[in-house]
Amino acid sequence: NGIPQGSILSSMFCNTYFGSLEKVLFDNVFDETTSHFIRGNSSNECDSVVVKNPNALHLLLRIVDDFLLISTDKNASIRFLGKLNGGVPSLGVKVNKDKTRLNYSAPGGLECNNQCRSFFPWCGLLIDTTTCEITLDYERFSGHKAIDTVSVHRLGNEGTNLRKAMKGFVRPRCNQQLLFSSRINSIDRVRLNFYQTLLLCAIKTIHYIDCIDIAIKSKKQHNFVYDSVCDTIQYTFLLISSKLKNDFNLSWEDALWLGKHAFSSVLKSKTERHECLADLISESRDLQCLNRAELVSITKQAKHLFSLT
């Protein structure tokens, strides 16, 4: 019974059902006589409202049934939390307190998780509580989780299938525009997110190659995989650029260097089987790099946050 999980109809009906929910949640939380409400861009799955008054600024986000309030007024946040905990009986809506997160301790026994003080988790993202910069929560891909969703296509041309798979590995991250927006993130954070996107792609790619069980030994095979890597890096860069336009400030030179470094790092860490391919990518990566020290610093930070093991 009901709508299958993952169907686009689920989010559409949810938005219809929750259409008037914000009015209920805002009641007695913000001073409506002095507050200015600005509705942001909405999609089938995401809705946003900015509430501005002389003393505070609030941002309310909703992705389907996951709410996030960022506020400069702690008391308003506590009032909003009280509204959520009370639920909306008329709509049969209840809040799961076990999934409620705060970056401060609040009345009612809700304590701040130490991790939330620095990076606040929401819908697979981590929000820096000091700068509001955003990165992906790569704990979800730790261990074997990174390759759990890799599907291997054994019919048709293996090379064509590999290139299609590699593009499929990066596409979900490219669609998360918050990760690469220069309005939200510093250039170093954009570089970090781009690098980690390619790190995850590299892990999935090597697993894919190992699963089809083809030894990549000849120079022609090495060159094909190398070209596929460069093609995927360019696809990632252009797809993000097409979505964000001038709001994406990463240069192509930096993107290419970071992408190649991600693949060579994974190739060297996984197995000696692909050592020659790793060397080929490393040699090409190091030919030109005007700001190598800055980029190397980014790669070290990324590996600290996202283990290759």
mmCIF file of C-alpha atoms in Angstrom:
data_model
loop_
_atom_site.group_PDB
_atom_site.id
_atom_site.type_symbol
_atom_site.label_atom_id
_atom_site.label_comp_id
_atom_site.label_asym_id
_atom_site.label_seq_id
_atom_site.Cartn_x
_atom_site.Cartn_y
_atom_site.Cartn_z
ATOM 1 C CA ASN A 1 0.000 0.000 0.000
ATOM 2 C CA GLY A 2 1.060 3.596 -0.565
ATOM 3 C CA ILE A 3 3.658 5.142 -2.878
ATOM 4 C CA PRO A 4 6.896 3.226 -3.504
ATOM 5 C CA GLN A 5 9.912 4.617 -1.634
ATOM 6 C CA GLY A 6 11.976 6.950 -3.787
ATOM 7 C CA SER A 7 9.140 7.877 -6.131
ATOM 8 C CA ILE A 8 9.013 11.535 -7.203
ATOM 9 C CA LEU A 9 5.358 11.508 -6.173
ATOM 10 C CA SER A 10 6.402 11.095 -2.535
ATOM 11 C CA SER A 11 8.064 14.520 -2.324
ATOM 12 C CA MET A 12 5.268 16.166 -4.354
ATOM 13 C CA PHE A 13 2.556 14.867 -2.043
ATOM 14 C CA CYS A 14 4.676 15.726 0.994
ATOM 15 C CA ASN A 15 4.958 19.350 -0.146
ATOM 16 C CA THR A 16 1.204 19.478 -0.719
ATOM 17 C CA TYR A 17 0.537 17.954 2.700
ATOM 18 C CA PHE A 18 2.973 20.296 4.436
ATOM 19 C CA GLY A 19 1.822 23.339 2.457
ATOM 20 C CA SER A 20 0.506 25.233 5.485
ATOM 21 C CA LEU A 21 2.853 23.696 8.019
ATOM 22 C CA GLU A 22 5.230 26.673 8.099
ATOM 23 C CA LYS A 23 2.437 28.984 9.291
ATOM 24 C CA VAL A 24 1.849 26.639 12.223
ATOM 25 C CA LEU A 25 5.567 26.407 13.019
ATOM 26 C CA PHE A 26 6.126 30.170 12.760
ATOM 27 C CA ASP A 27 3.252 31.009 15.129
ATOM 28 C CA ASN A 28 4.658 32.666 18.282
ATOM 29 C CA VAL A 29 8.222 31.855 17.184
ATOM 30 C CA PHE A 30 9.024 35.027 15.252
ATOM 31 C CA ASP A 31 7.585 38.481 15.878
ATOM 32 C CA GLU A 32 5.360 38.851 12.830
ATOM 33 C CA THR A 33 4.810 42.584 13.456
ATOM 34 C CA THR A 34 8.504 43.427 12.960
ATOM 35 C CA SER A 35 9.655 40.479 10.823
ATOM 36 C CA HIS A 36 10.003 40.409 7.060
ATOM 37 C CA PHE A 37 9.451 36.989 5.450
ATOM 38 C CA ILE A 38 11.272 36.221 2.200
ATOM 39 C CA ARG A 39 10.585 32.955 0.402
ATOM 40 C CA GLY A 40 13.575 31.542 -1.431
ATOM 41 C CA ASN A 41 13.810 29.410 -4.538
ATOM 42 C CA SER A 42 11.844 26.189 -4.187
ATOM 43 C CA SER A 43 11.968 22.837 -5.942
ATOM 44 C CA ASN A 44 9.983 19.628 -5.735
ATOM 45 C CA GLU A 45 12.070 18.587 -2.745
ATOM 46 C CA CYS A 46 13.427 21.763 -1.141
ATOM 47 C CA ASP A 47 11.818 24.866 0.318
ATOM 48 C CA SER A 48 13.394 27.863 2.067
ATOM 49 C CA VAL A 49 12.270 30.944 3.968
ATOM 50 C CA VAL A 50 14.337 33.844 5.321
ATOM 51 C CA VAL A 51 12.914 35.725 8.318
ATOM 52 C CA LYS A 52 14.508 39.100 8.996
ATOM 53 C CA ASN A 53 13.781 41.521 11.804
ATOM 54 C CA PRO A 54 15.757 44.393 13.405
ATOM 55 C CA ASN A 55 17.383 42.134 15.993
ATOM 56 C CA ALA A 56 17.928 38.762 14.305
ATOM 57 C CA LEU A 57 18.130 36.799 11.089
ATOM 58 C CA HIS A 58 16.702 33.305 10.573
ATOM 59 C CA LEU A 59 16.872 30.797 7.721
ATOM 60 C CA LEU A 60 14.455 27.871 7.604
ATOM 61 C CA LEU A 61 15.134 25.067 5.142
ATOM 62 C CA ARG A 62 13.094 21.978 4.423
ATOM 63 C CA ILE A 63 14.022 19.005 2.254
ATOM 64 C CA VAL A 64 10.873 16.877 2.106
ATOM 65 C CA ASP A 65 10.299 16.272 5.856
ATOM 66 C CA ASP A 66 13.742 17.280 7.176
ATOM 67 C CA PHE A 67 13.826 20.781 8.701
ATOM 68 C CA LEU A 68 16.836 22.964 9.437
ATOM 69 C CA LEU A 69 16.749 26.308 11.248
ATOM 70 C CA ILE A 70 19.824 28.544 11.294
ATOM 71 C CA SER A 71 19.272 31.540 13.551
ATOM 72 C CA THR A 72 21.188 34.345 15.245
ATOM 73 C CA ASP A 73 18.631 34.285 18.095
ATOM 74 C CA LYS A 74 18.947 31.317 20.478
ATOM 75 C CA ASN A 75 15.582 32.038 22.122
ATOM 76 C CA ALA A 76 13.814 31.907 18.748
ATOM 77 C CA SER A 77 15.535 28.595 18.054
ATOM 78 C CA ILE A 78 14.318 27.205 21.396
ATOM 79 C CA ARG A 79 10.752 28.363 20.644
ATOM 80 C CA PHE A 80 10.939 26.709 17.218
ATOM 81 C CA LEU A 81 12.230 23.495 18.814
ATOM 82 C CA GLY A 82 9.285 23.561 21.212
ATOM 83 C CA LYS A 83 6.900 23.858 18.281
ATOM 84 C CA LEU A 84 8.508 20.885 16.563
ATOM 85 C CA ASN A 85 8.442 18.744 19.696
ATOM 86 C CA GLY A 86 4.745 19.511 20.133
ATOM 87 C CA GLY A 87 4.050 18.243 16.634
ATOM 88 C CA VAL A 88 1.005 19.187 14.587
ATOM 89 C CA PRO A 89 -1.853 16.942 15.784
ATOM 90 C CA SER A 90 -4.238 18.257 13.131
ATOM 91 C CA LEU A 91 -1.927 16.881 10.440
ATOM 92 C CA GLY A 92 -0.809 13.824 12.398
ATOM 93 C CA VAL A 93 2.776 15.116 12.329
ATOM 94 C CA LYS A 94 5.215 14.096 15.060
ATOM 95 C CA VAL A 95 8.903 14.827 15.412
ATOM 96 C CA ASN A 96 11.378 12.022 16.009
ATOM 97 C CA LYS A 97 13.374 13.349 18.973
ATOM 98 C CA ASP A 98 16.080 10.721 18.411
ATOM 99 C CA LYS A 99 16.862 12.398 15.078
ATOM 100 C CA THR A 100 16.794 15.946 16.426
ATOM 101 C CA ARG A 101 20.209 17.659 16.514
ATOM 102 C CA LEU A 102 21.327 20.892 18.185
ATOM 103 C CA ASN A 103 24.631 22.723 18.445
ATOM 104 C CA TYR A 104 23.629 23.966 21.912
ATOM 105 C CA SER A 105 21.973 22.474 25.001
ATOM 106 C CA ALA A 106 18.251 23.224 25.279
ATOM 107 C CA PRO A 107 15.538 22.858 27.920
ATOM 108 C CA GLY A 108 13.867 19.458 27.991
ATOM 109 C CA GLY A 109 16.991 17.355 28.229
ATOM 110 C CA LEU A 110 18.235 17.782 24.653
ATOM 111 C CA GLU A 111 22.019 17.984 24.763
ATOM 112 C CA CYS A 112 24.479 19.140 22.150
ATOM 113 C CA ASN A 113 26.524 16.454 20.467
ATOM 114 C CA ASN A 114 30.208 17.499 20.512
ATOM 115 C CA GLN A 115 30.476 16.921 16.769
ATOM 116 C CA CYS A 116 27.556 19.303 16.150
ATOM 117 C CA ARG A 117 29.469 22.168 17.737
ATOM 118 C CA SER A 118 31.905 22.301 14.806
ATOM 119 C CA PHE A 119 30.075 20.614 11.928
ATOM 120 C CA PHE A 120 26.305 20.268 11.942
ATOM 121 C CA PRO A 121 24.967 17.218 10.026
ATOM 122 C CA TRP A 122 21.860 17.639 7.873
ATOM 123 C CA CYS A 123 20.606 15.515 4.982
ATOM 124 C CA GLY A 124 24.047 14.054 4.237
ATOM 125 C CA LEU A 125 25.772 17.449 4.471
ATOM 126 C CA LEU A 126 28.035 18.956 7.124
ATOM 127 C CA ILE A 127 27.566 22.657 7.878
ATOM 128 C CA ASP A 128 30.469 24.509 9.465
ATOM 129 C CA THR A 129 28.860 26.202 12.478
ATOM 130 C CA THR A 130 31.418 29.024 12.397
ATOM 131 C CA THR A 131 31.467 29.926 8.696
ATOM 132 C CA CYS A 132 28.312 28.147 7.393
ATOM 133 C CA GLU A 133 30.466 26.550 4.688
ATOM 134 C CA ILE A 134 29.236 23.184 3.494
ATOM 135 C CA THR A 135 30.853 19.844 2.729
ATOM 136 C CA LEU A 136 29.567 16.328 2.241
ATOM 137 C CA ASP A 137 29.364 13.936 5.185
ATOM 138 C CA TYR A 138 31.791 11.294 3.939
ATOM 139 C CA GLU A 139 31.336 9.131 7.027
ATOM 140 C CA ARG A 140 28.450 7.650 5.036
ATOM 141 C CA PHE A 141 31.014 6.227 2.596
ATOM 142 C CA SER A 142 33.539 4.886 5.091
ATOM 143 C CA GLY A 143 34.871 1.366 4.722
ATOM 144 C CA HIS A 144 33.014 -0.693 2.116
ATOM 145 C CA LYS A 145 30.029 1.683 2.020
ATOM 146 C CA ALA A 146 31.636 3.599 -0.845
ATOM 147 C CA ILE A 147 31.347 0.608 -3.180
ATOM 148 C CA ASP A 148 28.075 -0.893 -1.943
ATOM 149 C CA THR A 149 26.065 0.839 -4.671
ATOM 150 C CA VAL A 150 28.420 0.134 -7.599
ATOM 151 C CA SER A 151 26.679 -1.830 -10.368
ATOM 152 C CA VAL A 152 28.869 -3.572 -12.946
ATOM 153 C CA HIS A 153 27.587 -3.793 -16.533
ATOM 154 C CA ARG A 154 28.980 -6.842 -18.295
ATOM 155 C CA LEU A 155 27.063 -6.583 -21.576
ATOM 156 C CA GLY A 156 28.225 -4.383 -24.427
ATOM 157 C CA ASN A 157 31.512 -2.553 -24.870
ATOM 158 C CA GLU A 158 33.510 -2.604 -21.630
ATOM 159 C CA GLY A 159 35.272 0.675 -22.317
ATOM 160 C CA THR A 160 32.024 2.499 -23.078
ATOM 161 C CA ASN A 161 30.412 1.030 -19.972
ATOM 162 C CA LEU A 162 33.351 2.174 -17.840
ATOM 163 C CA ARG A 163 33.104 5.765 -19.038
ATOM 164 C CA LYS A 164 29.349 5.833 -18.479
ATOM 165 C CA ALA A 165 29.815 4.407 -14.981
ATOM 166 C CA MET A 166 32.468 7.001 -14.082
ATOM 167 C CA LYS A 167 30.160 9.849 -15.081
ATOM 168 C CA GLY A 168 27.407 8.224 -13.050
ATOM 169 C CA PHE A 169 29.681 8.193 -9.995
ATOM 170 C CA VAL A 170 30.171 11.990 -10.018
ATOM 171 C CA ARG A 171 26.734 13.135 -11.211
ATOM 172 C CA PRO A 172 24.963 12.981 -7.801
ATOM 173 C CA ARG A 173 27.626 15.193 -6.216
ATOM 174 C CA CYS A 174 27.532 17.680 -9.117
ATOM 175 C CA ASN A 175 23.807 18.127 -8.538
ATOM 176 C CA GLN A 176 24.458 19.223 -4.935
ATOM 177 C CA GLN A 177 25.152 22.826 -5.831
ATOM 178 C CA LEU A 178 25.653 23.929 -2.213
ATOM 179 C CA LEU A 179 28.966 22.067 -2.205
ATOM 180 C CA PHE A 180 30.478 24.187 -4.973
ATOM 181 C CA SER A 181 28.795 27.572 -4.583
ATOM 182 C CA SER A 182 31.351 30.343 -4.096
ATOM 183 C CA ARG A 183 28.678 32.474 -2.437
ATOM 184 C CA ILE A 184 28.600 30.012 0.450
ATOM 185 C CA ASN A 185 32.072 28.467 0.427
ATOM 186 C CA SER A 186 35.602 29.795 0.301
ATOM 187 C CA ILE A 187 37.739 28.771 -2.661
ATOM 188 C CA ASP A 188 39.574 26.263 -0.449
ATOM 189 C CA ARG A 189 36.275 24.636 0.559
ATOM 190 C CA VAL A 190 35.217 24.446 -3.103
ATOM 191 C CA ARG A 191 38.545 22.815 -3.931
ATOM 192 C CA LEU A 192 38.108 20.386 -1.032
ATOM 193 C CA ASN A 193 34.607 19.386 -2.143
ATOM 194 C CA PHE A 194 35.709 18.962 -5.758
ATOM 195 C CA TYR A 195 38.678 16.838 -4.700
ATOM 196 C CA GLN A 196 36.558 14.604 -2.471
ATOM 197 C CA THR A 197 34.016 14.173 -5.265
ATOM 198 C CA LEU A 198 36.779 12.764 -7.463
ATOM 199 C CA LEU A 199 38.222 10.700 -4.592
ATOM 200 C CA LEU A 200 34.897 8.909 -4.209
ATOM 201 C CA CYS A 201 34.659 8.489 -7.975
ATOM 202 C CA ALA A 202 38.171 6.999 -8.074
ATOM 203 C CA ILE A 203 37.358 4.474 -5.333
ATOM 204 C CA LYS A 204 34.241 3.355 -7.202
ATOM 205 C CA THR A 205 36.092 3.280 -10.534
ATOM 206 C CA ILE A 206 38.908 1.028 -9.308
ATOM 207 C CA HIS A 207 36.348 -1.290 -7.730
ATOM 208 C CA TYR A 208 34.475 -1.379 -11.053
ATOM 209 C CA ILE A 209 37.649 -2.208 -12.987
ATOM 210 C CA ASP A 210 38.585 -4.940 -10.509
ATOM 211 C CA CYS A 211 35.083 -6.452 -10.734
ATOM 212 C CA ILE A 212 35.196 -6.849 -14.525
ATOM 213 C CA ASP A 213 38.480 -8.677 -13.882
ATOM 214 C CA ILE A 214 40.479 -7.373 -16.820
ATOM 215 C CA ALA A 215 44.218 -6.927 -16.389
ATOM 216 C CA ILE A 216 45.237 -3.469 -17.560
ATOM 217 C CA LYS A 217 48.768 -4.100 -18.755
ATOM 218 C CA SER A 218 49.302 -2.673 -22.226
ATOM 219 C CA LYS A 219 50.167 0.939 -22.945
ATOM 220 C CA LYS A 220 46.979 1.236 -24.992
ATOM 221 C CA GLN A 221 44.858 0.111 -22.039
ATOM 222 C CA HIS A 222 46.664 2.482 -19.675
ATOM 223 C CA ASN A 223 46.105 5.371 -22.071
ATOM 224 C CA PHE A 224 42.414 4.535 -22.407
ATOM 225 C CA VAL A 225 41.868 4.573 -18.633
ATOM 226 C CA TYR A 226 43.947 7.744 -18.343
ATOM 227 C CA ASP A 227 41.832 9.422 -21.046
ATOM 228 C CA SER A 228 38.687 8.229 -19.249
ATOM 229 C CA VAL A 229 39.922 9.812 -16.019
ATOM 230 C CA CYS A 230 40.596 13.152 -17.746
ATOM 231 C CA ASP A 231 37.233 12.963 -19.514
ATOM 232 C CA THR A 232 35.457 12.381 -16.185
ATOM 233 C CA ILE A 233 37.275 15.289 -14.522
ATOM 234 C CA GLN A 234 36.281 17.567 -17.400
ATOM 235 C CA TYR A 235 32.676 16.283 -17.290
ATOM 236 C CA THR A 236 32.520 17.023 -13.551
ATOM 237 C CA PHE A 237 33.935 20.510 -13.996
ATOM 238 C CA LEU A 238 31.645 21.423 -16.902
ATOM 239 C CA LEU A 239 28.514 19.998 -15.270
ATOM 240 C CA ILE A 240 29.075 22.022 -12.093
ATOM 241 C CA SER A 241 29.933 25.114 -14.164
ATOM 242 C CA SER A 242 26.737 24.787 -16.212
ATOM 243 C CA LYS A 243 24.626 24.674 -13.055
ATOM 244 C CA LEU A 244 26.331 27.443 -11.068
ATOM 245 C CA LYS A 245 27.538 29.739 -13.879
ATOM 246 C CA ASN A 246 29.607 32.555 -12.322
ATOM 247 C CA ASP A 247 28.987 31.203 -8.831
ATOM 248 C CA PHE A 248 31.650 28.510 -9.370
ATOM 249 C CA ASN A 249 35.140 30.022 -9.059
ATOM 250 C CA LEU A 250 37.334 26.923 -9.359
ATOM 251 C CA SER A 251 39.763 27.214 -12.272
ATOM 252 C CA TRP A 252 40.063 24.406 -14.815
ATOM 253 C CA GLU A 253 43.787 24.097 -14.068
ATOM 254 C CA ASP A 254 43.116 23.513 -10.364
ATOM 255 C CA ALA A 255 40.254 21.126 -11.126
ATOM 256 C CA LEU A 256 42.398 19.005 -13.449
ATOM 257 C CA TRP A 257 45.284 18.834 -10.962
ATOM 258 C CA LEU A 258 42.986 17.917 -8.058
ATOM 259 C CA GLY A 259 41.162 15.293 -10.103
ATOM 260 C CA LYS A 260 44.353 13.599 -11.241
ATOM 261 C CA HIS A 261 45.760 13.685 -7.715
ATOM 262 C CA ALA A 262 42.588 12.013 -6.404
ATOM 263 C CA PHE A 263 42.871 9.140 -8.871
ATOM 264 C CA SER A 264 46.615 8.634 -8.421
ATOM 265 C CA SER A 265 46.194 8.618 -4.607
ATOM 266 C CA VAL A 266 43.504 5.940 -4.740
ATOM 267 C CA LEU A 267 45.387 3.867 -7.301
ATOM 268 C CA LYS A 268 48.523 3.839 -5.139
ATOM 269 C CA SER A 269 46.653 3.070 -1.919
ATOM 270 C CA LYS A 270 44.524 0.189 -3.186
ATOM 271 C CA THR A 271 46.841 -2.285 -4.805
ATOM 272 C CA GLU A 272 50.110 -2.703 -6.701
ATOM 273 C CA ARG A 273 48.032 -4.027 -9.609
ATOM 274 C CA HIS A 274 47.524 -0.493 -10.950
ATOM 275 C CA GLU A 275 50.917 0.971 -10.046
ATOM 276 C CA CYS A 276 51.881 1.781 -13.648
ATOM 277 C CA LEU A 277 48.580 3.570 -14.236
ATOM 278 C CA ALA A 278 49.058 5.550 -11.027
ATOM 279 C CA ASP A 279 52.540 6.605 -12.159
ATOM 280 C CA LEU A 280 51.162 7.712 -15.541
ATOM 281 C CA ILE A 281 48.560 9.951 -13.905
ATOM 282 C CA SER A 282 51.063 11.282 -11.356
ATOM 283 C CA GLU A 283 53.584 12.258 -14.049
ATOM 284 C CA SER A 284 50.938 14.112 -16.015
ATOM 285 C CA ARG A 285 49.565 15.786 -12.889
ATOM 286 C CA ASP A 286 52.913 17.279 -11.891
ATOM 287 C CA LEU A 287 53.779 18.861 -15.258
ATOM 288 C CA GLN A 288 52.223 22.257 -14.485
ATOM 289 C CA CYS A 289 50.868 23.616 -11.232
ATOM 290 C CA LEU A 290 51.180 27.276 -10.298
ATOM 291 C CA ASN A 291 49.771 26.952 -6.777
ATOM 292 C CA ARG A 292 50.914 23.463 -5.900
ATOM 293 C CA ALA A 293 51.448 24.170 -2.182
ATOM 294 C CA GLU A 294 47.829 25.328 -1.730
ATOM 295 C CA LEU A 295 46.442 22.302 -3.573
ATOM 296 C CA VAL A 296 48.629 19.824 -1.690
ATOM 297 C CA SER A 297 47.311 21.289 1.556
ATOM 298 C CA ILE A 298 43.753 20.642 0.324
ATOM 299 C CA THR A 299 44.532 17.003 -0.518
ATOM 300 C CA LYS A 300 45.956 16.384 2.964
ATOM 301 C CA GLN A 301 42.860 17.868 4.578
ATOM 302 C CA ALA A 302 40.590 15.812 2.342
ATOM 303 C CA LYS A 303 42.322 12.543 3.164
ATOM 304 C CA HIS A 304 42.059 13.335 6.867
ATOM 305 C CA LEU A 305 38.280 13.723 6.510
ATOM 306 C CA PHE A 306 37.769 10.878 4.028
ATOM 307 C CA SER A 307 39.843 7.753 4.619
ATOM 308 C CA LEU A 308 40.947 5.795 1.567
ATOM 309 C CA THR A 309 40.954 2.503 3.480
#
